[in-house]
PDB file of C-alpha atoms in Angstrom:
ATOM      1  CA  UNK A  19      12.934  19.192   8.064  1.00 56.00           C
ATOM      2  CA  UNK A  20      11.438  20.743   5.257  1.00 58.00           C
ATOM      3  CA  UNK A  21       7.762  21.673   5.837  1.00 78.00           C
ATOM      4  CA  UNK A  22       4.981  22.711   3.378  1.00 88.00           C
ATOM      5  CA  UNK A  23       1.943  23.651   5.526  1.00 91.00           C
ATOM      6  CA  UNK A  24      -1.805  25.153   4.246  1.00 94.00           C
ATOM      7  CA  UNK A  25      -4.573  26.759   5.813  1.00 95.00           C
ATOM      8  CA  UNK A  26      -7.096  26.066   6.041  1.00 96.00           C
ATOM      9  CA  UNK A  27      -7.484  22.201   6.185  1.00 93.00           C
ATOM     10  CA  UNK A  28     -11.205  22.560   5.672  1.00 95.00           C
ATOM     11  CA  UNK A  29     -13.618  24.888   3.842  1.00 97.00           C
ATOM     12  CA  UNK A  30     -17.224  25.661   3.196  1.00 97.00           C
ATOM     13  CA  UNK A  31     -18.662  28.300   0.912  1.00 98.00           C
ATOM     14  CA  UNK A  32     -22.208  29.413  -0.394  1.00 98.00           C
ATOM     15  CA  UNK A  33     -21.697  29.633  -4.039  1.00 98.00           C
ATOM     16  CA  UNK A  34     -20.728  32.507  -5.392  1.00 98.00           C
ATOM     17  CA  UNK A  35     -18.684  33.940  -2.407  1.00 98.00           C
ATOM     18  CA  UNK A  36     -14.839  33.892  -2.868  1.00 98.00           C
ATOM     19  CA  UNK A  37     -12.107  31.334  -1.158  1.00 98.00           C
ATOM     20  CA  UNK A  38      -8.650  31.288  -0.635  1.00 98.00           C
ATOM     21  CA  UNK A  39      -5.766  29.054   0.358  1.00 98.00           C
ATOM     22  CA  UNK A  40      -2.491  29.811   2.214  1.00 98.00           C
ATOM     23  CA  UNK A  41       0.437  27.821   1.684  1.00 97.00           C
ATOM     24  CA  UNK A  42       3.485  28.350   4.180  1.00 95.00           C
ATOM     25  CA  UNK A  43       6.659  26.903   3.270  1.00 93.00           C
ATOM     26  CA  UNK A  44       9.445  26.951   6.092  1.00 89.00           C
ATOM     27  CA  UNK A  45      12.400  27.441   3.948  1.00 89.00           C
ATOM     28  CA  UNK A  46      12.987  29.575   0.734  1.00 92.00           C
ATOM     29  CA  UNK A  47      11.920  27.746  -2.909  1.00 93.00           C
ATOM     30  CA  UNK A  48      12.871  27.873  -5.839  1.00 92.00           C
ATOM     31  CA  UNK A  49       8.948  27.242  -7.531  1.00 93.00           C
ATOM     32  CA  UNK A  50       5.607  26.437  -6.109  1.00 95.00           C
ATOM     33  CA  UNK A  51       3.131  24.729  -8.102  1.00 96.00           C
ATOM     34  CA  UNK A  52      -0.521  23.836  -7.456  1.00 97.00           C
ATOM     35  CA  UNK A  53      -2.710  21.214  -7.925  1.00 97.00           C
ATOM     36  CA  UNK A  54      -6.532  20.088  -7.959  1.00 98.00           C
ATOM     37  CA  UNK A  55      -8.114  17.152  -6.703  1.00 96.00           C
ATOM     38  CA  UNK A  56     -11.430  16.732  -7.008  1.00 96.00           C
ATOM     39  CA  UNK A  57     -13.374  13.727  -4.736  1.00 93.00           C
ATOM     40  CA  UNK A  58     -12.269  10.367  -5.949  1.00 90.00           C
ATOM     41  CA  UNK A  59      -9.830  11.894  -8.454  1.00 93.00           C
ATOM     42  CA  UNK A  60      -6.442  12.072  -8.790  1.00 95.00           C
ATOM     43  CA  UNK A  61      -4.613  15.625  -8.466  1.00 96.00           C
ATOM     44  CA  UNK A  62      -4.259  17.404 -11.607  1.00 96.00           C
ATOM     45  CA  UNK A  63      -1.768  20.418 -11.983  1.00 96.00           C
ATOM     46  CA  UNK A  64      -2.847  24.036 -12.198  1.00 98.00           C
ATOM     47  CA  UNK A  65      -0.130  26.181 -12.744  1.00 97.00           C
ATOM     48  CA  UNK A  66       3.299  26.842 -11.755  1.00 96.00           C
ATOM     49  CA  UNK A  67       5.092  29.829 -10.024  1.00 96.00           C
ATOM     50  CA  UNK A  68       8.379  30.795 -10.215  1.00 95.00           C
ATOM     51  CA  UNK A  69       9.440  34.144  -9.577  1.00 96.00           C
ATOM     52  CA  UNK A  70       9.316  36.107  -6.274  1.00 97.00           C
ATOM     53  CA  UNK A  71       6.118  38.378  -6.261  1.00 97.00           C
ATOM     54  CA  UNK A  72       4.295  36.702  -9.176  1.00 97.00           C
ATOM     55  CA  UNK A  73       0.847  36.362  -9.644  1.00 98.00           C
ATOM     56  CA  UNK A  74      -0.932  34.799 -12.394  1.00 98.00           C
ATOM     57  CA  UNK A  75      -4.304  34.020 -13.104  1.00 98.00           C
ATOM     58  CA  UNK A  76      -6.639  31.456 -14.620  1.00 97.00           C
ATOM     59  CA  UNK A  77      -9.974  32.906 -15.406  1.00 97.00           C
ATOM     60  CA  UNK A  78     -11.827  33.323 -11.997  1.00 98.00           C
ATOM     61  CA  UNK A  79      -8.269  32.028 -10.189  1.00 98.00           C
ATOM     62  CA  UNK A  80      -5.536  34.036  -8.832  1.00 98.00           C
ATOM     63  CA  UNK A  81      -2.106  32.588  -7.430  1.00 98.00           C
ATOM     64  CA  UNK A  82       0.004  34.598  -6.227  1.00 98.00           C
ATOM     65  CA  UNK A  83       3.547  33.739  -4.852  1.00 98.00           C
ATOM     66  CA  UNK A  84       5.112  35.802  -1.843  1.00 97.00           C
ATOM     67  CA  UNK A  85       8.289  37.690  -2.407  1.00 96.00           C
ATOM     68  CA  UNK A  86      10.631  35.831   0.243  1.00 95.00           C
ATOM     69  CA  UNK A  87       9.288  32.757  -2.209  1.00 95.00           C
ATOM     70  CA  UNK A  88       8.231  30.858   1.053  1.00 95.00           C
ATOM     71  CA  UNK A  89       4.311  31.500   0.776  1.00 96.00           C
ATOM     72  CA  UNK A  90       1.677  31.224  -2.285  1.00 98.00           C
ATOM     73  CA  UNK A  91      -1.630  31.653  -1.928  1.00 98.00           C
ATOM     74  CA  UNK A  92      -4.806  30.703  -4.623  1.00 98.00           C
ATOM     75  CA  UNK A  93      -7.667  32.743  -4.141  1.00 98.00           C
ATOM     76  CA  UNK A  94     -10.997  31.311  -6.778  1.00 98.00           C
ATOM     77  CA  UNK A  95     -13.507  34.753  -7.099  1.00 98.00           C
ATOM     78  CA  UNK A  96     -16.841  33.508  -7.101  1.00 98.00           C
ATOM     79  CA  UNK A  97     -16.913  30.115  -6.361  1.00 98.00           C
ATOM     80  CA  UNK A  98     -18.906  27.507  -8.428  1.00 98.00           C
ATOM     81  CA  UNK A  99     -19.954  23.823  -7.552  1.00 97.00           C
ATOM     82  CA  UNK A 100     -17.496  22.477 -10.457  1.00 97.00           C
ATOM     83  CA  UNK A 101     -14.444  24.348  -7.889  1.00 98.00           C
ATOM     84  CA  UNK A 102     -15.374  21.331  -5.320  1.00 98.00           C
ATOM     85  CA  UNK A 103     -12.400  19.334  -4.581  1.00 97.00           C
ATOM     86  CA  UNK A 104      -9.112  19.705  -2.421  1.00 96.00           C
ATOM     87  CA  UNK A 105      -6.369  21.780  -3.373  1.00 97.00           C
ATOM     88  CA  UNK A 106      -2.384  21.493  -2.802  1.00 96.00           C
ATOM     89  CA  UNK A 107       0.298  23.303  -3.011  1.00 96.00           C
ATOM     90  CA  UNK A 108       3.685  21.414  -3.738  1.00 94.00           C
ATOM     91  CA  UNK A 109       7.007  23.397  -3.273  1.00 91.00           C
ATOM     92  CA  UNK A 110      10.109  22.820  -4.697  1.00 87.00           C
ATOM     93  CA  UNK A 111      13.636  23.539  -2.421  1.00 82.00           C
ATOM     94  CA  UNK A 112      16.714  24.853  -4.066  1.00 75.00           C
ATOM     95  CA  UNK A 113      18.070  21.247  -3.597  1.00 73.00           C
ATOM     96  CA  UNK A 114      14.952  19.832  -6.122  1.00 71.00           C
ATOM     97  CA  UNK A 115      12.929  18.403  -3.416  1.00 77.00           C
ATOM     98  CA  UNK A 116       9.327  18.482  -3.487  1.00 80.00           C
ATOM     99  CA  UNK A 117       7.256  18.495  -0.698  1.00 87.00           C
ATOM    100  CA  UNK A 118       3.466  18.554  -0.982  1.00 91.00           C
ATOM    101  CA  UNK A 119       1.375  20.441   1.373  1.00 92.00           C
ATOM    102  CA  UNK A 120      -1.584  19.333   3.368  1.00 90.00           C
ATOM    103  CA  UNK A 121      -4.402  20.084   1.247  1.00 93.00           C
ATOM    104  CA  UNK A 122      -7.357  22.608   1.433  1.00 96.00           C
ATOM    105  CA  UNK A 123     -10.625  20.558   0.925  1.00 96.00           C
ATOM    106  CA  UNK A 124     -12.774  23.299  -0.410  1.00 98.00           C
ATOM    107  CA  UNK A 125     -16.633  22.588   0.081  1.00 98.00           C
ATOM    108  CA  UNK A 126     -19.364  24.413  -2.303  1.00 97.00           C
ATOM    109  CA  UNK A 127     -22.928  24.829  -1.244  1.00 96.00           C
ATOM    110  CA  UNK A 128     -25.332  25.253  -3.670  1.00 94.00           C
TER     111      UNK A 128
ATOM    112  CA  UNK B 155      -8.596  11.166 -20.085  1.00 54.00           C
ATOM    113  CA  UNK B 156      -5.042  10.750 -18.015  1.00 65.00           C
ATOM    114  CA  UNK B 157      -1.807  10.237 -20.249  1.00 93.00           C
ATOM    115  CA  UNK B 158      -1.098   7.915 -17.227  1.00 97.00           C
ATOM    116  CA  UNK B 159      -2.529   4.866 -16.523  1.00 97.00           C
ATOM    117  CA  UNK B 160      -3.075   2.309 -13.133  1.00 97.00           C
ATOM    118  CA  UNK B 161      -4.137  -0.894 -12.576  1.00 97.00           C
ATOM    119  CA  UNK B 162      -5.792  -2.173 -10.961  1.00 97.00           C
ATOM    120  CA  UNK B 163      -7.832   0.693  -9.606  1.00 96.00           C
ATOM    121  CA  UNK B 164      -8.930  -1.332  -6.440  1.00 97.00           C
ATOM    122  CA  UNK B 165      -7.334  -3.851  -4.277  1.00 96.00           C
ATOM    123  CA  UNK B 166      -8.174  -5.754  -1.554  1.00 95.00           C
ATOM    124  CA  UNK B 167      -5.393  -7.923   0.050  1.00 93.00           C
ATOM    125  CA  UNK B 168      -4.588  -9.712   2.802  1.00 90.00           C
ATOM    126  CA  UNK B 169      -1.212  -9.284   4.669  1.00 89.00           C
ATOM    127  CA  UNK B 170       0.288 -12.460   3.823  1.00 88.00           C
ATOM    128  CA  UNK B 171      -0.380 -11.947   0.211  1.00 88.00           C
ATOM    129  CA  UNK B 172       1.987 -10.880  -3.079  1.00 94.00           C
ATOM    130  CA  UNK B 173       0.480  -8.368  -5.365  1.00 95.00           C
ATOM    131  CA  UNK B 174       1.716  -5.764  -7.754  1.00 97.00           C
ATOM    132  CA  UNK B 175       0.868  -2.661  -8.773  1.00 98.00           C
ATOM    133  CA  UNK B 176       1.030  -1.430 -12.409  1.00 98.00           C
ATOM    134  CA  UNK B 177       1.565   2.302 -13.903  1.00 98.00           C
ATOM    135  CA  UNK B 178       2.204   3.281 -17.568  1.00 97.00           C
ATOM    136  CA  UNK B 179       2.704   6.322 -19.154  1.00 97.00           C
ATOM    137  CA  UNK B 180       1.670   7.250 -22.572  1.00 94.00           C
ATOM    138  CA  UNK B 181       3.618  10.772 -22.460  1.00 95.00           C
ATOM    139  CA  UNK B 182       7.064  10.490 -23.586  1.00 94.00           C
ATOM    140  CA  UNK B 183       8.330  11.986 -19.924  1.00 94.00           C
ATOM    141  CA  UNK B 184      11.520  10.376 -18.510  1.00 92.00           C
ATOM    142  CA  UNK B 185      11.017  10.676 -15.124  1.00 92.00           C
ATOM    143  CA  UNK B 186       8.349   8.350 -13.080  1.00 94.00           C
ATOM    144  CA  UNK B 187       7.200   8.240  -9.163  1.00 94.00           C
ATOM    145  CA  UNK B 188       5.037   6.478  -7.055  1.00 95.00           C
ATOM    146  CA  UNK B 189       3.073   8.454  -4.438  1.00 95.00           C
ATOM    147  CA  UNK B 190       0.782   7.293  -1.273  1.00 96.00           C
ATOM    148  CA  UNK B 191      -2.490   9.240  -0.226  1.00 95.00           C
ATOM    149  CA  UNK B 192      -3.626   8.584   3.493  1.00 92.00           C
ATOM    150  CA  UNK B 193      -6.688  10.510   5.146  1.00 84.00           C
ATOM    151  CA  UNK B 194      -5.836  14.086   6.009  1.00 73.00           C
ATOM    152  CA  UNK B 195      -1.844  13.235   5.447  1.00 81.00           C
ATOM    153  CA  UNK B 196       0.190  15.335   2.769  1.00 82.00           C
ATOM    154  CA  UNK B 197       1.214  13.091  -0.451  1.00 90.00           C
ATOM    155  CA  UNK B 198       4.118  11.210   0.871  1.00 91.00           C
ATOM    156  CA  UNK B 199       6.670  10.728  -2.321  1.00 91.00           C
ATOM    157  CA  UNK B 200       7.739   6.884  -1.728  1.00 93.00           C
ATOM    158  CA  UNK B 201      10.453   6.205  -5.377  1.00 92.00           C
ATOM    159  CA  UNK B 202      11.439   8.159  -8.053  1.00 91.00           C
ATOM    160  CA  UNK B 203      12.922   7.015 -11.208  1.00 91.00           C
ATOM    161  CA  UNK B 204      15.144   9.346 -13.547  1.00 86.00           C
ATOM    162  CA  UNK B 205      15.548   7.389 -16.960  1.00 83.00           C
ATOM    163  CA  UNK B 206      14.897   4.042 -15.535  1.00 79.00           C
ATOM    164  CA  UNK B 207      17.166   4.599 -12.802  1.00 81.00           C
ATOM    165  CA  UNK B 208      16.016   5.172  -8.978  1.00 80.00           C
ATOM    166  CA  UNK B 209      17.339   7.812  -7.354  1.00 79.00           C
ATOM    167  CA  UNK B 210      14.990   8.298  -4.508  1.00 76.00           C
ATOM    168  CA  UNK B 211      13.763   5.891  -1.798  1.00 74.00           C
ATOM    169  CA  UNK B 212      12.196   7.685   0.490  1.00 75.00           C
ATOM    170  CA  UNK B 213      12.645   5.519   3.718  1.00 83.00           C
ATOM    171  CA  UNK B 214      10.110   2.972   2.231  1.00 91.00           C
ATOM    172  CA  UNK B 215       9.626   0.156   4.228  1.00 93.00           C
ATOM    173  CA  UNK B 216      11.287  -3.135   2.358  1.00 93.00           C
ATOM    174  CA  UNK B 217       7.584  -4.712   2.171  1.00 95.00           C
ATOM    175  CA  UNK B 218       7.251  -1.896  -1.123  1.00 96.00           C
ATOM    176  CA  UNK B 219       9.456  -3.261  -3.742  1.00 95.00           C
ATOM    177  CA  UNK B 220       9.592  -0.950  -6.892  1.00 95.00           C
ATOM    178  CA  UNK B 221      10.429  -1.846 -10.436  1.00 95.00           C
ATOM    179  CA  UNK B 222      10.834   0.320 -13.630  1.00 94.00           C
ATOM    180  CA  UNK B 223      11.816  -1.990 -16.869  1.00 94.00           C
ATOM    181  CA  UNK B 224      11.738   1.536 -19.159  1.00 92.00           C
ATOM    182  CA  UNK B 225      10.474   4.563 -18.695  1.00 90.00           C
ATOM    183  CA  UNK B 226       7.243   3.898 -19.453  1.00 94.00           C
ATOM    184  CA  UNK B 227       6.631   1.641 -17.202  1.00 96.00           C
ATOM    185  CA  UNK B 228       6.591   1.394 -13.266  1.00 97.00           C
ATOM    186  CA  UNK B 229       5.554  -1.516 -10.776  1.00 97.00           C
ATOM    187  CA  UNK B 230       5.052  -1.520  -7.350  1.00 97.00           C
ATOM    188  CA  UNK B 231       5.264  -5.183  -5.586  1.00 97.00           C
ATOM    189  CA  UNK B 232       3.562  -5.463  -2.396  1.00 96.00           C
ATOM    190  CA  UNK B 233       4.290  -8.170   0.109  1.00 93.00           C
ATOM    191  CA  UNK B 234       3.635  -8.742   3.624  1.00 93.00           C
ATOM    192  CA  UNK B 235       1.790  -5.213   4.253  1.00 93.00           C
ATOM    193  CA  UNK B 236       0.132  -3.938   7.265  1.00 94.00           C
ATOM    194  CA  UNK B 237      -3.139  -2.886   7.386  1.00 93.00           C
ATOM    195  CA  UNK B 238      -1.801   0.726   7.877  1.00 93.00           C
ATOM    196  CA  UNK B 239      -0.685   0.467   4.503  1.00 95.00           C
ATOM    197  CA  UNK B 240      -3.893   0.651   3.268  1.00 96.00           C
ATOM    198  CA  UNK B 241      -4.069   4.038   1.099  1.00 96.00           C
ATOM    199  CA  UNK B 242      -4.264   5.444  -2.182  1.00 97.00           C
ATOM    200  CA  UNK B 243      -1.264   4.858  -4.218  1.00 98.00           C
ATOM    201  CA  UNK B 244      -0.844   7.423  -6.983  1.00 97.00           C
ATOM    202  CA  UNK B 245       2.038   7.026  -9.846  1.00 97.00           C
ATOM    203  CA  UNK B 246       2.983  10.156 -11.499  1.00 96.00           C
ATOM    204  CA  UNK B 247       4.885  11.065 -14.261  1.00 95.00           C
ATOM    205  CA  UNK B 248       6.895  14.619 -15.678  1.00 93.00           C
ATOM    206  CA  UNK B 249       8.954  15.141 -18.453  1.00 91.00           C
ATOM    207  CA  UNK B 250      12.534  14.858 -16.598  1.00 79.00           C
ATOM    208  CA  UNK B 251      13.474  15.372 -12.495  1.00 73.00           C
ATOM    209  CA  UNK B 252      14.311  19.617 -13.108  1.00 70.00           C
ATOM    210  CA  UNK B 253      12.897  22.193 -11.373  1.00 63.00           C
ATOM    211  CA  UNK B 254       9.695  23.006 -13.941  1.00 74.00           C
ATOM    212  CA  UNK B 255       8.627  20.018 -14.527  1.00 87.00           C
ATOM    213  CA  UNK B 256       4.715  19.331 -13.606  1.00 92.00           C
ATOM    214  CA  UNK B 257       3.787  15.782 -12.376  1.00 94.00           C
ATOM    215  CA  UNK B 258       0.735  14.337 -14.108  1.00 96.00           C
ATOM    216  CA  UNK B 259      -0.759  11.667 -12.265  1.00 96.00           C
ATOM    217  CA  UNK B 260      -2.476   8.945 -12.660  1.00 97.00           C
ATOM    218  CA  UNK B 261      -6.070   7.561 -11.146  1.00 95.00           C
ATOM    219  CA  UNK B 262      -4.362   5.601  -8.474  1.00 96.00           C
ATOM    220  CA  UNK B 263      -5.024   2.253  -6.616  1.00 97.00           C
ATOM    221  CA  UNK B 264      -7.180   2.226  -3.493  1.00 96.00           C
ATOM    222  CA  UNK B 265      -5.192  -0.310  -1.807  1.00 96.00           C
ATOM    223  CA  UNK B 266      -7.034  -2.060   1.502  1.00 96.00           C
ATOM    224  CA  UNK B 267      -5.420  -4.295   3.510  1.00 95.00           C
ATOM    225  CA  UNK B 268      -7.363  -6.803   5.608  1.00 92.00           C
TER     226      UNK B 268
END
C-alpha cells in the first residue's frame, strides 16, 4: 500500500550547521505538504508543494519537491535552538489520500 | 493560540471505563478528523468527516466510536480500550476534503490506559 517514508528518523546538530530531511513517497502525488512539531506540541503546517520541481522557501527553509512528484525534501540553513522539534512530511495520492510520513526528530545543540 | 480546541488534554482510564473525547473548531472549515500519535509510528488518520458526514473509517477498531453533531464539533467515545491504545489523539481540522487544503490541528489528548 501506499507508503510515505523519511530519513532520517533521528537527528543531532551543533547550532548553526545545516539539516535536511528526505521524504520518499512510493507512488506519484499530486501535493506534499509539511509540518512542524515541536516537543509536546501538536504539528503545525509549513507549507505546501504542488508542482513537479518546485522549491520554495521560508526564510532560512528550503523545500523542494522532486520532479517525478514522489520525493520532497526540507533543508533549514543554519540551524537555531527554536528549529527543535520533529518534522513530517504528509503526501497526498491522486485518489486524495493522505498519508503522513514517519517524522524527522531534529535535535539542536547549543 | 490553536483555532482548534481539545479536551481534556490528559486522560487516564481504565479499560472497563466510558469516556469521551471532545474537539471544536473555531475556523469556519467543513471538514474535521481525528488522528492517533504512538512513539516512533507515522500519524495514523482514524475518521474523517466532510460536512458532518463520515466518509472515512479507517479500520478503527469498534471500541472508538466517533460523533460529529456539526461541523464544528467532533467527539470521540472510548469504551473498553486496551492499554495499547494509549497514545496521543490529535483532531484536526481544514477548510473542505480537496487536494490543498492544510490540516490545522489541535493540542491533542494524551490518552493512558491502565
Amino acid at each position: 500500500g501506499q507508503q510515505v517514508m523519511q530519513i532520517p528518523q533521528y537527528q543531532h546538530v551543533q547550532e548553526g550547521e545545516d539539516f535536511t530531511t528526505y521524504c520518499n513517497s512510493s507512488t506519484t502525488l499530486s501535493n506534499i505538504q509539511w509540518y512542524k512539531q515541536r516537543p509536546g506540541g501538536h504539528p503545525v503546517f509549513l507549507i505546501q508543494l504542488v508542482k513537479s520541481g518546485e522549491v520554495k522557501k521560508q526564510k532560512r527553509l528550503t523545500f523542494q519537491f522532486g520532479e517525478a512528484k514522489k520525493n520532497s525534501s526540507l533543508h533549514i540553513t543554519a540551524t537555531q535552538t527554536t528549529d527543535v522539534g520533529t518534522y513530517f512530511c504528509a503526501g497526498r495520492s491522486t485518489g486524495n489520500q493522505f498519508y503522513f510520513g514517519t517524522g524527522t526528530s531534529l535535535t539542536v545543540i547549543p | 493560540e490553536t483555532g482548534v480546541t481539545q479536551t481534556p488534554r490528559h486522560l487516564v482510564m481504565g479499560m472497563t471505563n466510558k469516556k469521551s473525547l471532545k474537539c471544536e473548531q473555531h475556523l469556519g472549515h467543513n471538514a474535521m478528523y481525528w488522528y492517533k500519535q504512538s512513539a516512533k509510528k507515522p500519524l495514523e488518520l482514524m475518521f474523517v468527516y466532510n460536512f458532518k458526514e463520515q466518509t472515512e473509517n479507517n479500520s478503527v477498531p469498534s471500541r472508538f466510536s466517533p460523533e460529529c453533531p456539526n461541523s464544528s464539533h467532533l467527539f470521540l467515545h472510548l469504551h473498553t480500550l486496551q492499554p495499547e491504545d494509549s497514545a496521543l489523539y490529535l483532531c484536526a481540522s481544514s477548510q473542505d476534503r480537496g487536494q490543498s487544503s492544510p490540516l490545522h490541528f489541535g493540542n491533542g489528548t494524551r490518552l493512558t490506559v491502565t
